[in-house]
XYZ file of C-alpha atoms in Angstrom:
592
model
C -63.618 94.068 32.122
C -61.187 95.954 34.447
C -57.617 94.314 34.252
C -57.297 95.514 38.264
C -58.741 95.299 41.904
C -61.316 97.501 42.426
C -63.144 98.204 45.852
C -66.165 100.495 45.572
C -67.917 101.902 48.431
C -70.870 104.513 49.163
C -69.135 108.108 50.004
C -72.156 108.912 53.066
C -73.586 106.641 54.874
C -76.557 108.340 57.128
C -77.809 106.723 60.805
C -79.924 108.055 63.540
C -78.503 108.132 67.229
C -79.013 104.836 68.542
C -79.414 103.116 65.195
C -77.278 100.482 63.280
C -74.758 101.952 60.602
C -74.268 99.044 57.583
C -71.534 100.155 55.522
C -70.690 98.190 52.511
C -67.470 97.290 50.630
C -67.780 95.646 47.371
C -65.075 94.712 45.033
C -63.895 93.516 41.702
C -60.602 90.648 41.201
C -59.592 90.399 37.866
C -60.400 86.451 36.607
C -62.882 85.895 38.988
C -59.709 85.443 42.044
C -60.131 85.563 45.502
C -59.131 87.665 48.379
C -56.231 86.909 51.084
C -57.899 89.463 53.376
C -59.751 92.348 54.073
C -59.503 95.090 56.642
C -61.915 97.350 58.149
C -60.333 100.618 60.387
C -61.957 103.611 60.694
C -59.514 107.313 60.924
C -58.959 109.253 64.297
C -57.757 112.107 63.550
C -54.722 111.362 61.052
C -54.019 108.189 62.298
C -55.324 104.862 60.941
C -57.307 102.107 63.503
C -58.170 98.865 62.686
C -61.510 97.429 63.461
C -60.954 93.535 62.640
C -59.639 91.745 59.998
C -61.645 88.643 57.755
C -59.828 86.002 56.086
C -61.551 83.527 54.659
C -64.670 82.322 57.281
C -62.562 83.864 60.515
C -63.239 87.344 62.031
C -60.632 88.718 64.253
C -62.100 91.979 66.183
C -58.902 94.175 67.130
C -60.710 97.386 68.378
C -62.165 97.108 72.359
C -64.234 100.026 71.768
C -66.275 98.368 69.499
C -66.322 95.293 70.837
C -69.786 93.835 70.955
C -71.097 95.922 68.704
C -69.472 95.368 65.499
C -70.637 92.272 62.957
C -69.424 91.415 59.272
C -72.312 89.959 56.909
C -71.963 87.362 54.446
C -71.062 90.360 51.642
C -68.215 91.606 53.693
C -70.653 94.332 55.097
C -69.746 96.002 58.448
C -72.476 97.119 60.596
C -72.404 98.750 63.955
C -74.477 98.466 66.253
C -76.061 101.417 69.014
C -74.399 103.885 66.706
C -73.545 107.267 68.638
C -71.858 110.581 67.707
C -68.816 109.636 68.332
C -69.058 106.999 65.754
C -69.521 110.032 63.371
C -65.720 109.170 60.970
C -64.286 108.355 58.177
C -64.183 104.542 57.564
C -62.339 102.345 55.188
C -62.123 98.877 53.653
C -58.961 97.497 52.705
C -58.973 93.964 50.161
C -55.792 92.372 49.524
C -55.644 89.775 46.490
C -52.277 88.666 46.062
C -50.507 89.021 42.903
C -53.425 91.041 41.872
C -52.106 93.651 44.596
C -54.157 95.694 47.383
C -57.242 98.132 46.599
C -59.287 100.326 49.298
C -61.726 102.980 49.485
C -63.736 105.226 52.447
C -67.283 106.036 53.282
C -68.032 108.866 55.588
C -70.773 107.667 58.463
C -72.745 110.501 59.410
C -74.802 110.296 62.735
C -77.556 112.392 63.264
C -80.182 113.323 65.998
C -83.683 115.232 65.981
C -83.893 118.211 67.916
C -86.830 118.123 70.474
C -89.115 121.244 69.961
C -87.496 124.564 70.727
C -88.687 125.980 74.164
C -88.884 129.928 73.704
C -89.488 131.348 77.110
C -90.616 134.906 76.750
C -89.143 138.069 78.813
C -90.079 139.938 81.540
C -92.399 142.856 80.520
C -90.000 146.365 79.568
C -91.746 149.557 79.225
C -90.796 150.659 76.325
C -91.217 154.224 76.973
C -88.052 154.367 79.000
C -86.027 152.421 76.516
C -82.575 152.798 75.722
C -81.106 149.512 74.896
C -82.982 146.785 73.053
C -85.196 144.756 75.111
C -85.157 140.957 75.213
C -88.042 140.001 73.915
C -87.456 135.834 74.213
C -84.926 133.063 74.263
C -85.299 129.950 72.443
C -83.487 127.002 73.516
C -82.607 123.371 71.354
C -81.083 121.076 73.041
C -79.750 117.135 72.289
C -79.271 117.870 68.048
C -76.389 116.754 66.027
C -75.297 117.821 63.638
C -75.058 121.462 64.806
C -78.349 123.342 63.970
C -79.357 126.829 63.134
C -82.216 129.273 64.771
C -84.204 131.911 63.529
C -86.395 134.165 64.705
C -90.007 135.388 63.467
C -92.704 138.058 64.579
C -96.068 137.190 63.424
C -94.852 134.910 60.682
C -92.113 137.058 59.415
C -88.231 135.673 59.818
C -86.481 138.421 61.595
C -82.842 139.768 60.462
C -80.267 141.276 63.144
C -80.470 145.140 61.912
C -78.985 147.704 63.902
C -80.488 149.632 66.622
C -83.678 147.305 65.810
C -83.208 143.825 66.051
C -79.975 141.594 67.458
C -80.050 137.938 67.979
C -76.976 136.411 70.136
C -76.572 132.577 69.948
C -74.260 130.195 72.051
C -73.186 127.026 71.254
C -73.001 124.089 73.626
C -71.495 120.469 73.025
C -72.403 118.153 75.576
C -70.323 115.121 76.452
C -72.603 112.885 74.273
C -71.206 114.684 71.617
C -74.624 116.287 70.831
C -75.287 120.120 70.477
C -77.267 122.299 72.871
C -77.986 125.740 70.696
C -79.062 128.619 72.915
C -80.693 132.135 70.495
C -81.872 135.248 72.463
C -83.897 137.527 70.621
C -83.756 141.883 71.457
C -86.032 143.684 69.262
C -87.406 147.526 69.375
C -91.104 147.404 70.356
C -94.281 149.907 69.939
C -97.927 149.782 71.766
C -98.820 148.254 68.496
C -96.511 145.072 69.513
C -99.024 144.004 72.523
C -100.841 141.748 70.120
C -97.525 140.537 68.329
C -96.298 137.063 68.925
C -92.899 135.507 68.084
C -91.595 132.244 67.423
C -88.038 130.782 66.701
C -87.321 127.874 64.235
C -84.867 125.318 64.301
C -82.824 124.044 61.228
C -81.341 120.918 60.917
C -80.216 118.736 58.188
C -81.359 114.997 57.603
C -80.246 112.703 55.139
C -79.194 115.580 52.962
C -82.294 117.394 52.816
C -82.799 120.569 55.549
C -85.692 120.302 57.816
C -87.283 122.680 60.006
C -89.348 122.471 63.340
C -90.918 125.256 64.379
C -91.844 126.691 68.679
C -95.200 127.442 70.010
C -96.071 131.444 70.077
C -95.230 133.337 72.641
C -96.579 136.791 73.064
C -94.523 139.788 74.938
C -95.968 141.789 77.541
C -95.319 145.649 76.050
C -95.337 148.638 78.371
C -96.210 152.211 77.125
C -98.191 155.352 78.452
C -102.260 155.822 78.335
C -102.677 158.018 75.606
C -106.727 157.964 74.879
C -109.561 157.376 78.004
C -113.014 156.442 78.031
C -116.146 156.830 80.871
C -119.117 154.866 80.067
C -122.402 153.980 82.140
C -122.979 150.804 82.284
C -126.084 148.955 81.384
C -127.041 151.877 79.131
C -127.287 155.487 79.862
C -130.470 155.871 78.719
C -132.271 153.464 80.547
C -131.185 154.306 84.113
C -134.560 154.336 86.438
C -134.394 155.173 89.979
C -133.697 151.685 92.244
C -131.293 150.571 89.887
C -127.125 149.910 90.427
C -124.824 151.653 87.837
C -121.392 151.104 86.839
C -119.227 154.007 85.629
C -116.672 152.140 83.881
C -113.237 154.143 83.120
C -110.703 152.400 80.465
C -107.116 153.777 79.559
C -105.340 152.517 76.385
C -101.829 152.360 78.661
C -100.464 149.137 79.935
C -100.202 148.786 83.157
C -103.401 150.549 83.592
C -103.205 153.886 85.544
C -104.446 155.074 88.600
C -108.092 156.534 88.403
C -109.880 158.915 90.091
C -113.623 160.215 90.213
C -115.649 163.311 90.613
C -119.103 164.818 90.573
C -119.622 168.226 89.831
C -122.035 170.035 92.727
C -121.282 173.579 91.787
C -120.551 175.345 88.506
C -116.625 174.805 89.659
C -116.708 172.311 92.528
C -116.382 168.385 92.514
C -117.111 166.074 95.330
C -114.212 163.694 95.258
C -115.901 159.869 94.763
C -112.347 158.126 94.849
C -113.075 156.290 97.889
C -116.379 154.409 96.372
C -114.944 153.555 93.392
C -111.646 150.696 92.752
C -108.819 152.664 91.622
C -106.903 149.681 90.234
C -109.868 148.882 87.817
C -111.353 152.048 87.206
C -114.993 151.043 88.197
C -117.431 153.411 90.249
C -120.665 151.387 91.777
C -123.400 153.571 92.480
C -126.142 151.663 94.014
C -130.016 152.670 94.243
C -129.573 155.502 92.365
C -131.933 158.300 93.016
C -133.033 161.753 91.105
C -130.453 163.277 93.031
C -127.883 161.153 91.560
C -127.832 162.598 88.224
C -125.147 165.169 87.189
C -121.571 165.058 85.440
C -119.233 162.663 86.134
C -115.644 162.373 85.841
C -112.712 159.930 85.703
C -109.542 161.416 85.465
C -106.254 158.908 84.957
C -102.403 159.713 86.131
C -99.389 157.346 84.913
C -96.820 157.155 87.209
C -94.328 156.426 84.493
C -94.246 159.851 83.218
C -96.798 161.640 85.648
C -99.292 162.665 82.987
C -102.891 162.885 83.516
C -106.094 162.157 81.272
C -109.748 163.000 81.846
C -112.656 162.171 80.703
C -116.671 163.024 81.628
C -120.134 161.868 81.015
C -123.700 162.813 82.231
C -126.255 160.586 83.853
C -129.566 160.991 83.846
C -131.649 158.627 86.564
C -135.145 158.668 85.783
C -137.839 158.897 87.671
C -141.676 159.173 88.156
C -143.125 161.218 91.128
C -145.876 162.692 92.530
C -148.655 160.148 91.185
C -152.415 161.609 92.534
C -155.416 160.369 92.059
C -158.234 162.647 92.098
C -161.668 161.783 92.716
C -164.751 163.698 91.364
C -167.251 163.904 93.619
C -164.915 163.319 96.736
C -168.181 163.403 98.837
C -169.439 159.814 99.834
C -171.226 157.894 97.364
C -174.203 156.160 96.959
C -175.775 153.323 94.745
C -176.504 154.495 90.819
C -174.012 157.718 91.812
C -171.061 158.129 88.665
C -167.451 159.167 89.762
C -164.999 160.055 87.801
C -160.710 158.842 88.290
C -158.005 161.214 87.431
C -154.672 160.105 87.939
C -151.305 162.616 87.465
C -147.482 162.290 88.096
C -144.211 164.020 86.769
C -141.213 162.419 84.926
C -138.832 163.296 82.756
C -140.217 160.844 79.871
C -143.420 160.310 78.862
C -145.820 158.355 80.801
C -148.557 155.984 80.187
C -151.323 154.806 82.011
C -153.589 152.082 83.137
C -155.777 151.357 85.708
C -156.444 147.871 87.017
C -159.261 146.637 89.546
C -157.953 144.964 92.786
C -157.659 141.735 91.119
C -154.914 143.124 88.974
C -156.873 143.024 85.734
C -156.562 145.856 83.855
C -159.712 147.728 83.314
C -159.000 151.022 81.165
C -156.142 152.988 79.471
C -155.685 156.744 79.674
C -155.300 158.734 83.241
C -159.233 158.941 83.276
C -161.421 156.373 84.730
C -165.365 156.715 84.518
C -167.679 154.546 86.867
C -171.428 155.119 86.506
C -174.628 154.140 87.930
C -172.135 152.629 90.999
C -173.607 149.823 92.903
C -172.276 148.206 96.000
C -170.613 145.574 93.839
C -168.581 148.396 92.210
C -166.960 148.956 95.101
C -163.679 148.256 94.709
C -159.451 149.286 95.371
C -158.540 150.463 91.902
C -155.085 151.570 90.944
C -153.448 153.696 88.384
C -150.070 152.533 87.334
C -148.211 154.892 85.802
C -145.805 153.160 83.213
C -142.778 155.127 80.882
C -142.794 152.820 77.572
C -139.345 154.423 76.725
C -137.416 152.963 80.107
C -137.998 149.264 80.457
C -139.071 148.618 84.404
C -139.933 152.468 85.291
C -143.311 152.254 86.970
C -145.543 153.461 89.970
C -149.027 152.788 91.208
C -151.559 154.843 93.469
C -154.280 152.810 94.962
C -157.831 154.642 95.675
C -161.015 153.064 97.470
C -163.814 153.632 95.692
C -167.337 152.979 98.735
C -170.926 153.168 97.710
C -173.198 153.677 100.702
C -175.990 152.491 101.212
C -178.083 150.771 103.688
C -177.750 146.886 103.705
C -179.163 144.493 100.992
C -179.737 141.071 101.802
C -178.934 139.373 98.929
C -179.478 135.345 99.850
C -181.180 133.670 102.657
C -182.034 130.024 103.499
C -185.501 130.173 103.013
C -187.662 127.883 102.701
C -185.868 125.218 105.223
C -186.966 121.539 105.188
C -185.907 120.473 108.976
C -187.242 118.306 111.180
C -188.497 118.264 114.818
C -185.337 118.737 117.805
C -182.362 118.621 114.751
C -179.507 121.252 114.923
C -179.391 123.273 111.792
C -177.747 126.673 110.136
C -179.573 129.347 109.190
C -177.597 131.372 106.708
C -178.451 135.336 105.966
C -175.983 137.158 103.440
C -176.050 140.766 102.972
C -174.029 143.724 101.375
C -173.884 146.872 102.724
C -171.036 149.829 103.374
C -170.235 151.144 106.026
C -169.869 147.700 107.405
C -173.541 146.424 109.121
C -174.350 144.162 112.062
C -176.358 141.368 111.699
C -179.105 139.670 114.716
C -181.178 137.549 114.505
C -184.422 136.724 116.706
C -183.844 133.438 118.153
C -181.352 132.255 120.159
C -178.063 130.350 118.743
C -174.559 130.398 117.654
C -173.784 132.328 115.083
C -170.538 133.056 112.935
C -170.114 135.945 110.708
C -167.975 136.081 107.602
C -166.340 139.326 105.913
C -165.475 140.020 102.430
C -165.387 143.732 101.396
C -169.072 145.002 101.219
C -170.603 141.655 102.172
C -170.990 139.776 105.282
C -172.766 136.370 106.220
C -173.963 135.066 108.869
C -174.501 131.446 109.617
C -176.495 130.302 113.119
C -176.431 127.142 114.423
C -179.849 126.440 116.674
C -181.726 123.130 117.459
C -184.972 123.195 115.716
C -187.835 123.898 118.542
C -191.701 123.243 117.782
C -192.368 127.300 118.364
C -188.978 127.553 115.445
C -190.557 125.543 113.659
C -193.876 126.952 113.925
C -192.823 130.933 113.814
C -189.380 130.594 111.669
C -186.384 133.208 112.252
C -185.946 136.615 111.304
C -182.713 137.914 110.041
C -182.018 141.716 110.809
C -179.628 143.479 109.035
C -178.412 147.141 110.309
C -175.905 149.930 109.234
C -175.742 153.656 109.998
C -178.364 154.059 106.813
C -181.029 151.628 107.733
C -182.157 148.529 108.576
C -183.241 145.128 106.350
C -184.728 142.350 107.481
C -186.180 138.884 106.322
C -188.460 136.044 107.328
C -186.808 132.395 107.237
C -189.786 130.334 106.427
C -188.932 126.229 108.082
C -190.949 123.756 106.637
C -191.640 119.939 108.699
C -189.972 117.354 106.487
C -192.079 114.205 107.553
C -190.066 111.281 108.639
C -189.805 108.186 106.286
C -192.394 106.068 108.646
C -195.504 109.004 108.447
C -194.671 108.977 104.611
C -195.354 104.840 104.878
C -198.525 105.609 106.040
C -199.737 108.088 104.127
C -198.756 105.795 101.190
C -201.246 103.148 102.882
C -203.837 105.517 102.965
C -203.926 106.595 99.339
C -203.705 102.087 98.657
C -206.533 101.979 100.928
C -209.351 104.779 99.084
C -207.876 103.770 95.533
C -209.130 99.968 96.418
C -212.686 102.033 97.873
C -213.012 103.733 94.974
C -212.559 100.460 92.886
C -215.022 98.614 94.909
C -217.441 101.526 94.534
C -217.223 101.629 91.131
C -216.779 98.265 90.619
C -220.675 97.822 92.271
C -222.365 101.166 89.880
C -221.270 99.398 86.752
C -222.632 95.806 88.132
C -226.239 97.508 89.229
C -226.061 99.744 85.797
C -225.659 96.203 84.157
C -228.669 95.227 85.363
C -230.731 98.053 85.238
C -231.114 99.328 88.526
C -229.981 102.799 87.724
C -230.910 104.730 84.596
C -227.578 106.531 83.665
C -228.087 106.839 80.204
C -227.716 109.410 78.413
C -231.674 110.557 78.227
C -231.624 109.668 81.873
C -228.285 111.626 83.019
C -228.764 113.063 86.403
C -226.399 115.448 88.117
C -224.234 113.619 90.583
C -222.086 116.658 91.854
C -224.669 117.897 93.840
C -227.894 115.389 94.491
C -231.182 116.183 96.533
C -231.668 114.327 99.682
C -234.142 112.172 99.247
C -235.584 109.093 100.728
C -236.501 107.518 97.416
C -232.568 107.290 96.802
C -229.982 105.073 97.764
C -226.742 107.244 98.937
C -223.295 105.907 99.004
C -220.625 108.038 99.646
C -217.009 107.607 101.218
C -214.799 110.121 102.966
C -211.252 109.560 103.853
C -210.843 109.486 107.738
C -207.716 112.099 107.544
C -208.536 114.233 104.238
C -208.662 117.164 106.422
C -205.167 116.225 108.067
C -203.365 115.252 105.300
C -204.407 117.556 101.968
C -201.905 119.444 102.772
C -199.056 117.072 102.824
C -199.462 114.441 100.587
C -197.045 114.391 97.524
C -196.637 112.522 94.510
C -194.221 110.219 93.441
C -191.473 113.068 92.659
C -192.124 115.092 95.664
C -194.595 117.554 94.304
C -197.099 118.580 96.796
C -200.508 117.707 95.586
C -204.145 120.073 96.451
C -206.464 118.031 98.153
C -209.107 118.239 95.243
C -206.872 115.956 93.172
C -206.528 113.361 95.869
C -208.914 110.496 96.971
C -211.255 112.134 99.387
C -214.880 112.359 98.233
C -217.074 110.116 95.555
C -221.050 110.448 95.716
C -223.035 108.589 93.529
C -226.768 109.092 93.497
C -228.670 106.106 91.832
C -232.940 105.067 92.433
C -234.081 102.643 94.642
């Protein structure tokens, strides 16, 4: 056991800004004794100031500028309250035990603070071709840290080191009055083309509770200027598939930064070029050529100047615009042609690539491959608009067509007529004749009416509207047909449709002789019964056509209108029946 007073306390005690600092004082008495007092001051400078004083259960504060902030804890403990820098010092705790003397001992608060992030703000752009100092390349600012940190720079992960005639990093040092630090770092570094892609950061180091952090700034990257030293002309989609119609970029691209000034040119002669500077935008070396033609193919050229040191680059390409012209189409004969003639299609043009071709009827389908078409035996429904459409396979788009009108001629065909017509008696009706014919025919017909015609390339129709007259109905219509190579003609045949009451009594009628006929035979088979007529078969007589004689009883029936109707009675599903298969006639010859 120690045979003196002993006060122990920690030598650091650590605290954020803002926090509460509890610094502890413990001590030792020899035979367990008490204390008379205890003090706790704090050092300014080299002279000693006392923060209160404790004896026994009473506190007496004796420092203003702590006042309301300070508070003693059951174990003798002093903690402050809203610690700030200032508050960064040396304090001490004093015990005094009576005859067992006075002991003290120190701790030393630290206060510290977090930097914020580091705000690098990059410089101003410096060509670096006319460079004789170092350029600033950034500045990285930390503000509101305690205790003082420390900044470093890195390029593209790398820490940079000051080096002469390379790299120099200046810092300043600010203490504000809140006793924190504001740390300002500038960064001035030799740069190449190959720094346009670099980017730099700066890192700040602090330390915390003995142990060194680090927060790092965003990237930044510096804007590098240096002379064009490579240039490039392209045509733009492709070179290879320009086609007349189409809009072409000649794009010209300098490796300097900023970019130069560009100019254009198209050689006419062997050593003349027509100036294209005005079409094209100078600042970002594009030339639009729109609806390029044959014409515009040739060399091209895009010639750059820096104004920094007045050089000039060039740079040419071809283009080739293709093209197809001069599509024909030949016909073989060319002399008119007539029904079952053969023709034959030939179908040229001139490009610079190969072509293809195909021809298609007017409906767009395609009907043959190759520049030959062959048509034989040609009828008027041949007739037709073909086209040739010359394709080139190797430029996507690049395509003509030449239409050609094949005629047959001929004189007209009628090809449908209404014929036979069921009408009746004083109703209006259309009588429709369709022909085909080329060159284009009239058509008349013989009665009197309203007619409309309808056109559709080799065939026409005719539709007339007339009230149907007993000497219509009697005679019909003729449709006449005419061209330049003859005439055709047909008979419309109109047929009396009987109105539902004369079919009601015709339908009577036939009742009427099938009850007769009944009767009739209903009165043979009762006199056969009883053996007034010998019809068997030893006895068979012919009944079709009997010999008039008195000796014989005749019976025979007629109907009143056989000679009226045969002609227009039908069955039950319309058919028209002969008059020899109707009821008209039954003769039975029998003895008296």
């Amino acid at each position: 056991a120690a045979s003196k007073l002993e006060v122990s306390m920690p030598a650091v005690v650590e605290v954020e800004s803002g926090g509460t600092a509890r610094i502890e004082c413990n001590f030792y008495i020899p035979g367990n004794g008490s204390y008379t007092y205890i003090n706790w001051s704090y050092m300014d400078r080299n002279n000693r100031v006392r923060l209160c004083r404790i004896m026994g259960s009473e506190i007496l504060e004796e420092n203003t500028d702590y006042k309301g902030r300070l508070s003693v804890g059951e174990d003798k403990a002093l903690s402050i309250s809203r610690v700030t820098v200032q508050d960064a010092r040396t304090f001490l705790c004093q015990v005094e035990a009576g005859s067992h003397g006075m002991g003290e001992n120190h701790t030393e608060l630290h206060v510290y603070t977090v930097p914020g992030s580091p705000l690098p703000s990059p410089h101003g752009g410096t060509p670096c071709s006319r460079l004789s100092l170092l350029p600033q390349i950034a500045q990285c600012v930390s503000r509101n840290s305690f205790p003082l940190p420390n900044i470093t720079w890195h390029k593209n992960g790398e820490q940079l080191q000051p080096e002469e005639k390379m790299v120099k990093i200046p810092a300043t040092l600010t203490r504000e009055s809140s006793g924190l630090y504001t740390v300002s770092s500038t960064l001035f570094a030799h740069v190449t083309r190959e720094d346009r892609n670099s980017l730099y950061h700066c890192t700040v180091h602090y330390w915390l509770r003995g142990q060194r952090r680090a927060v790092d700034s965003r990237r930044v990257n510096v804007t590098v200027f240096y002379p064009a030293q490579h240039v490039k002309l392209q045509v733009m989609p492709s070179p290879a598939l320009v086609k007349e119609g189409d809009d072409v970029k000649l794009v010209c691209e300098a490796d300097g930064n900023p970019a130069p000034v560009f100019s254009f040119y198209k050689r006419e002669l062997e050593d003349s070029w027509q100036d294209l500077t005005s079409l094209a935008d100078t600042n970002s070396g594009v030339l639009n050529l729109h609806d390029v033609n044959k014409s515009s193919s040739g060399l091209y050229r895009c010639q750059t100047l820096d104004l920094d040191d007045m050089r000039q680059l060039e740079k040419d390409v071809e283009l080739v615009v293709n093209y197809i012209e001069g599509v024909h189409v030949k016909m073989e004969p060319s002399s008119p042609l007539q029904e079952g003639d053969n023709v034959r299609l030939s179908c040229n043009a001139h490009s610079p690539v190969a072509l293809d071709y195909q021809w298609r009827d007017e409906k767009g389908r395609k009907v043959a491959e190759g520049n030959q078409l062959f048509l034989s035996n040609l009828t008027f429904e041949t007739s037709s608009n073909f086209s040739c459409k010359v394709i080139a396979p190797s430029v996507p788009g690049l395509e003509q067509s030449k239409q050609v009108a094949v005629a047959v001629q001929g004189k007209p065909r009628i090809v449908a007529i209404s014929s036979p017509l069921y009408v009746r008696q004083d109703e209006v009706v259309n009588l429709t004749c369709k022909a085909i014919a080329f060159p284009r025919p009239s058509v008349h017909w013989n009665v009197n009416g309203t007619a409309h015609e309808y056109v559709e390339n080799q065939h026409i129709a005719s539709n007339l509207t007339v009230r149907v007259s007993h000497d219509l109905l009697r005679a019909g219509a003729m449709c006449r047909v005419s061209n330049a190579l003859g005439v055709s003609e047909k008979h419309i045949q109109l047929l009396d449709q009987k109105t539902p009451e004369s079919k009601g009594v015709i339908i009577v009628a036939i009742i009427v002789c099938i009850l007769v006929v009944a009767v009739l035979g209903s009165v043979i088979y009762f006199l056969h019964k009883k053996g007034k007529i010998p019809c068997g078969r030893a006895g068979k007589q012919d009944i079709t056509k009997p010999e008039a004689r008195k000796d014989k009883i005749v019976v025979e029936v007629k109907s009143d209108k056989l000679s009226e109707e045969a002609g227009l009675l039908q069955g039950a599903n319309g058919e028209k029946r002969p008059a020899a298969d109707q009821v008209g006639q039954s003769i039975v010859h029998c003895p008296s």
